[in-house]
PDB file of C-alpha atoms in Angstrom:
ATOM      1  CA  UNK A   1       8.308 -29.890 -11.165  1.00 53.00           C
ATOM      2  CA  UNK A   2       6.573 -28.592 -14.306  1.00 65.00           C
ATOM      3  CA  UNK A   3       4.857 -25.379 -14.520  1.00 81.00           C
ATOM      4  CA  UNK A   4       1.413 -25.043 -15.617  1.00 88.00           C
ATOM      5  CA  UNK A   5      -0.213 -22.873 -17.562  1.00 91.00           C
ATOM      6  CA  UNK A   6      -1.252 -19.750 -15.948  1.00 92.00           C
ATOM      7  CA  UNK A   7      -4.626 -19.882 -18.019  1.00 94.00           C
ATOM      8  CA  UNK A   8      -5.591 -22.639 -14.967  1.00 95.00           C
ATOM      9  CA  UNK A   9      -5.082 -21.070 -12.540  1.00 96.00           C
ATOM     10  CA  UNK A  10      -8.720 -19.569 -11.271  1.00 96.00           C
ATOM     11  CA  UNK A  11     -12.072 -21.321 -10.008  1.00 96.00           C
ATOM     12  CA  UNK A  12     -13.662 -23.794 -12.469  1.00 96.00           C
ATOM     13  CA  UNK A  13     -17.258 -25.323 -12.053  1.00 95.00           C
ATOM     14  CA  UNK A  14     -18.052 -28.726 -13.697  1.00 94.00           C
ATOM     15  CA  UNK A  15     -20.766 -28.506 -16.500  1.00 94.00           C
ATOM     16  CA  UNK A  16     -21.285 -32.608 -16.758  1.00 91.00           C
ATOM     17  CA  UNK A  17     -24.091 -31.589 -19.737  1.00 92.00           C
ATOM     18  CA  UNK A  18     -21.342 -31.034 -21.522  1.00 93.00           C
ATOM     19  CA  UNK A  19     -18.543 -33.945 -20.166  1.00 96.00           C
ATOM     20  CA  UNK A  20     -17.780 -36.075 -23.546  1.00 94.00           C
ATOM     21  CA  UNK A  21     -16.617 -39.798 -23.624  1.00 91.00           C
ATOM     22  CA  UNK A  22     -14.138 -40.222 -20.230  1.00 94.00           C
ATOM     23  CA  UNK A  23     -13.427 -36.111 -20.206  1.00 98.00           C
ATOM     24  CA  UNK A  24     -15.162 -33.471 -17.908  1.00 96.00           C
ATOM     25  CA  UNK A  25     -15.883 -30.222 -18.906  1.00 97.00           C
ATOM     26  CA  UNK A  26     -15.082 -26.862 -16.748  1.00 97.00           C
ATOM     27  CA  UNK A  27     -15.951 -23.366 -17.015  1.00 96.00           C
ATOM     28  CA  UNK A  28     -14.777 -20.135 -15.222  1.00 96.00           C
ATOM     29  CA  UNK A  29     -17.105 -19.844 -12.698  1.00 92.00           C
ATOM     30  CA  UNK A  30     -17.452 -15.761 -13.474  1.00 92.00           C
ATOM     31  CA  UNK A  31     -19.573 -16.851 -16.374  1.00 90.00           C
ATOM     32  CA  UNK A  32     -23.046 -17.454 -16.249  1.00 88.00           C
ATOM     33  CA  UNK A  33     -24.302 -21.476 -16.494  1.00 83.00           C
ATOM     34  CA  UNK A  34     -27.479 -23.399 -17.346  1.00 76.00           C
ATOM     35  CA  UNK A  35     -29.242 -23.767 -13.891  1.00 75.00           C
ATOM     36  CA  UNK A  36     -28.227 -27.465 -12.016  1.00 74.00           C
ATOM     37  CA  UNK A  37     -28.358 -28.302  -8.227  1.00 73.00           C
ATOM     38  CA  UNK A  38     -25.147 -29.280  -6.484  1.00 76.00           C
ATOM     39  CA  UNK A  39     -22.279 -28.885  -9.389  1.00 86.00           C
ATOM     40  CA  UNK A  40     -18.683 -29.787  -8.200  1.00 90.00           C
ATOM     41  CA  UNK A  41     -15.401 -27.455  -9.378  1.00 93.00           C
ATOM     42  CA  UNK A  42     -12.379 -27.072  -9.221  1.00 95.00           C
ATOM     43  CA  UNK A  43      -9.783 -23.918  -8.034  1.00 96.00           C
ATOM     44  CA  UNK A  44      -6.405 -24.442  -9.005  1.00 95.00           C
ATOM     45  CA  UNK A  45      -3.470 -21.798  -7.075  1.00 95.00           C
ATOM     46  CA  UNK A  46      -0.415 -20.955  -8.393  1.00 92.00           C
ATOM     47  CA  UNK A  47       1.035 -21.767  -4.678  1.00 94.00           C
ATOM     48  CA  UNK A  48       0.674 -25.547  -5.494  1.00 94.00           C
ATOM     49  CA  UNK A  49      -2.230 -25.694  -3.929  1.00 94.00           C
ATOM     50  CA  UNK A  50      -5.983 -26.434  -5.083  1.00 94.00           C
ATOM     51  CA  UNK A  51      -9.395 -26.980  -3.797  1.00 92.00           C
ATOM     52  CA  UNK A  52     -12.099 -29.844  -4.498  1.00 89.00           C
ATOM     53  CA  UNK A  53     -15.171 -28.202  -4.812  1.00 87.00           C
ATOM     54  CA  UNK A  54     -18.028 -30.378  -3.694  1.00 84.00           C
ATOM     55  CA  UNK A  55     -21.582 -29.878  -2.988  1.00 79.00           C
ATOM     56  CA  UNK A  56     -22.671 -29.535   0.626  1.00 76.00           C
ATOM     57  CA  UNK A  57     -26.147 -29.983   2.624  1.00 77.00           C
ATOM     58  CA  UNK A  58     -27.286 -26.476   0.908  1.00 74.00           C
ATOM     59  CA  UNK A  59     -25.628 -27.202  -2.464  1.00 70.00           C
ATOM     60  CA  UNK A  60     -23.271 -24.474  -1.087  1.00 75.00           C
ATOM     61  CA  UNK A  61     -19.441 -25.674  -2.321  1.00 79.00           C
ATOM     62  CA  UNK A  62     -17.470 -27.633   0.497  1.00 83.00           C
ATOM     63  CA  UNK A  63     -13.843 -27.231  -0.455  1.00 85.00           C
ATOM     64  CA  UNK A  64     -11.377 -30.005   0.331  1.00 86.00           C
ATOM     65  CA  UNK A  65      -7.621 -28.921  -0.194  1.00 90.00           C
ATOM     66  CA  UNK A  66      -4.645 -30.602  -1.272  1.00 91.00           C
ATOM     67  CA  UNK A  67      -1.576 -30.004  -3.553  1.00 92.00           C
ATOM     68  CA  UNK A  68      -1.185 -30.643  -6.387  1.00 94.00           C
ATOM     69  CA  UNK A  69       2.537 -31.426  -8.731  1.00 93.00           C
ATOM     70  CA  UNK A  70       2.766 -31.492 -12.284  1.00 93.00           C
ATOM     71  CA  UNK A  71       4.952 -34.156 -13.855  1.00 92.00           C
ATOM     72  CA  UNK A  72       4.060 -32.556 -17.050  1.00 92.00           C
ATOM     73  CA  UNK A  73       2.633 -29.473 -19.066  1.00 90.00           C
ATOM     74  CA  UNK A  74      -0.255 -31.556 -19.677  1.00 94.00           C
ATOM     75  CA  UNK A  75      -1.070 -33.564 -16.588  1.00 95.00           C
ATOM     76  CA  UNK A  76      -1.539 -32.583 -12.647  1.00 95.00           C
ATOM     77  CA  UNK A  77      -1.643 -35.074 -10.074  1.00 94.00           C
ATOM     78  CA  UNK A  78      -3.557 -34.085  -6.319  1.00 92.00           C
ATOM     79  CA  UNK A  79      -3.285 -35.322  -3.134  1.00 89.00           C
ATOM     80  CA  UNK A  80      -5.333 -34.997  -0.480  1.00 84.00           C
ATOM     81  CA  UNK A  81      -4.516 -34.737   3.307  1.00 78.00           C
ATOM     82  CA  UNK A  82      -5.175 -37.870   4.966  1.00 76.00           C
ATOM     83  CA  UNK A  83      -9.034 -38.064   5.786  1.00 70.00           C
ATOM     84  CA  UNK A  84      -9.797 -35.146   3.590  1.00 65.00           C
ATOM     85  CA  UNK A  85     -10.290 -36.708   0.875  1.00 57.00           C
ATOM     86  CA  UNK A  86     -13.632 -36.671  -0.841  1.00 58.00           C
ATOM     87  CA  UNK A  87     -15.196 -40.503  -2.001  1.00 55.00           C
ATOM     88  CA  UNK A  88     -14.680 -40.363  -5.804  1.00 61.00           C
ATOM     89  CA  UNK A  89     -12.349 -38.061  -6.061  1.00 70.00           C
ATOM     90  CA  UNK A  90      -9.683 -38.613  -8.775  1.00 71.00           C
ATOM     91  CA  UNK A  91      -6.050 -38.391  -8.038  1.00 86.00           C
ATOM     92  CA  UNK A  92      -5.011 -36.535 -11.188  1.00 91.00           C
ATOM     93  CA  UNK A  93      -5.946 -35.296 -14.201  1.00 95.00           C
ATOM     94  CA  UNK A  94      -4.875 -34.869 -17.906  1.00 96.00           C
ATOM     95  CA  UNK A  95      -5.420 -31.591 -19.582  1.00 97.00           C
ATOM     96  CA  UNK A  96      -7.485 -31.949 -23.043  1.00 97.00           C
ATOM     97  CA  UNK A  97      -8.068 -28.556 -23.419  1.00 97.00           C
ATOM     98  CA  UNK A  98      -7.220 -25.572 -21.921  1.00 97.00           C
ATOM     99  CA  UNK A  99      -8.788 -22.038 -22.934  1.00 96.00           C
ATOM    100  CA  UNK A 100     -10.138 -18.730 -21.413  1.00 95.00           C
ATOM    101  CA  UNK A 101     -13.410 -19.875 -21.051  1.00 95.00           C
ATOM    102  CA  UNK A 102     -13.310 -24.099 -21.216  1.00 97.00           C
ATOM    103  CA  UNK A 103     -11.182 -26.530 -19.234  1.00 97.00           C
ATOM    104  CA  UNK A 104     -11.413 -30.151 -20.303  1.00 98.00           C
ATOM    105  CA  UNK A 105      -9.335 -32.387 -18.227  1.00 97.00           C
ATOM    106  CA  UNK A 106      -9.419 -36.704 -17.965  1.00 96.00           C
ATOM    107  CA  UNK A 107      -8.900 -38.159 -14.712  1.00 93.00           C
ATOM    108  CA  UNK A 108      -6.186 -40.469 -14.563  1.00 89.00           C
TER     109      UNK A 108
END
C-alpha cells in the first residue's frame, strides 16, 4: 500500500460553492466558511481509517467509518462496512489538489 500525504490527514468540510466541473472542493474545517445548512466532510486517519461526514436530523455531522487503501500517491479508495454505507457515497477518490488549506479530490 501507498502512503499518503500527511497534509490529508485532518477533518475536511465540503464547500460545493466552490466544487468545479466533476471535482469537490474541501477545506480544513478549523477555518471559518460561508454559512450553508447540512455540509458533508470528510476526516481522513493516518490508521487507515476515515470517516464520511454526513448531515444528520440537526445538520449535526453523522460519521460513517470505513478504511480506506491507497493504490497510489494520488488516489484513495474507501470501503464501507456492510450496511454502513451512506446512499451516494463514492467509493474512492482522486486527489487534484492537495494544500494546507484546499483539498480537491474526483470521485472515481
Amino acid at each position: 500500500m501507498t502512503s499518503l500525504p500527511p497534509a490529508l490527514f485532518r477533518r475536511w468540510v465540503h464547500v460545493r460553492e466552490q466544487d468545479t466541473a466533476g471535482v469537490r472542493v474541501y477545506r480544513p474545517a478549523d477555518q471559518p466558511l460561508p454559512p450553508a445548512r447540512g455540509r458533508e466532510g470528510i476526516e481522513f486517519r493516518d490508521d487507515g481509517t476515515f470517516a464520511d461526514l454526513r448531515p444528520g436530523p440537526t445538520d449535526a455531522p453523522v460519521a460513517f467509518v470505513g478504511h480506506w487503501t491507497a493504490p497510489s500517491r494520488t488516489r484513495v479508495d474507501l470501503s464501507y462496512p456492510p450496511g454502513s454505507r451512506s446512499a451516494g457515497a463514492p467509493t474512492g477518490y482522486e486527489i487534484v489538489e492537495l494544500t494546507p488549506d484546499l483539498l480537491r479530490l474526483r470521485p472515481v
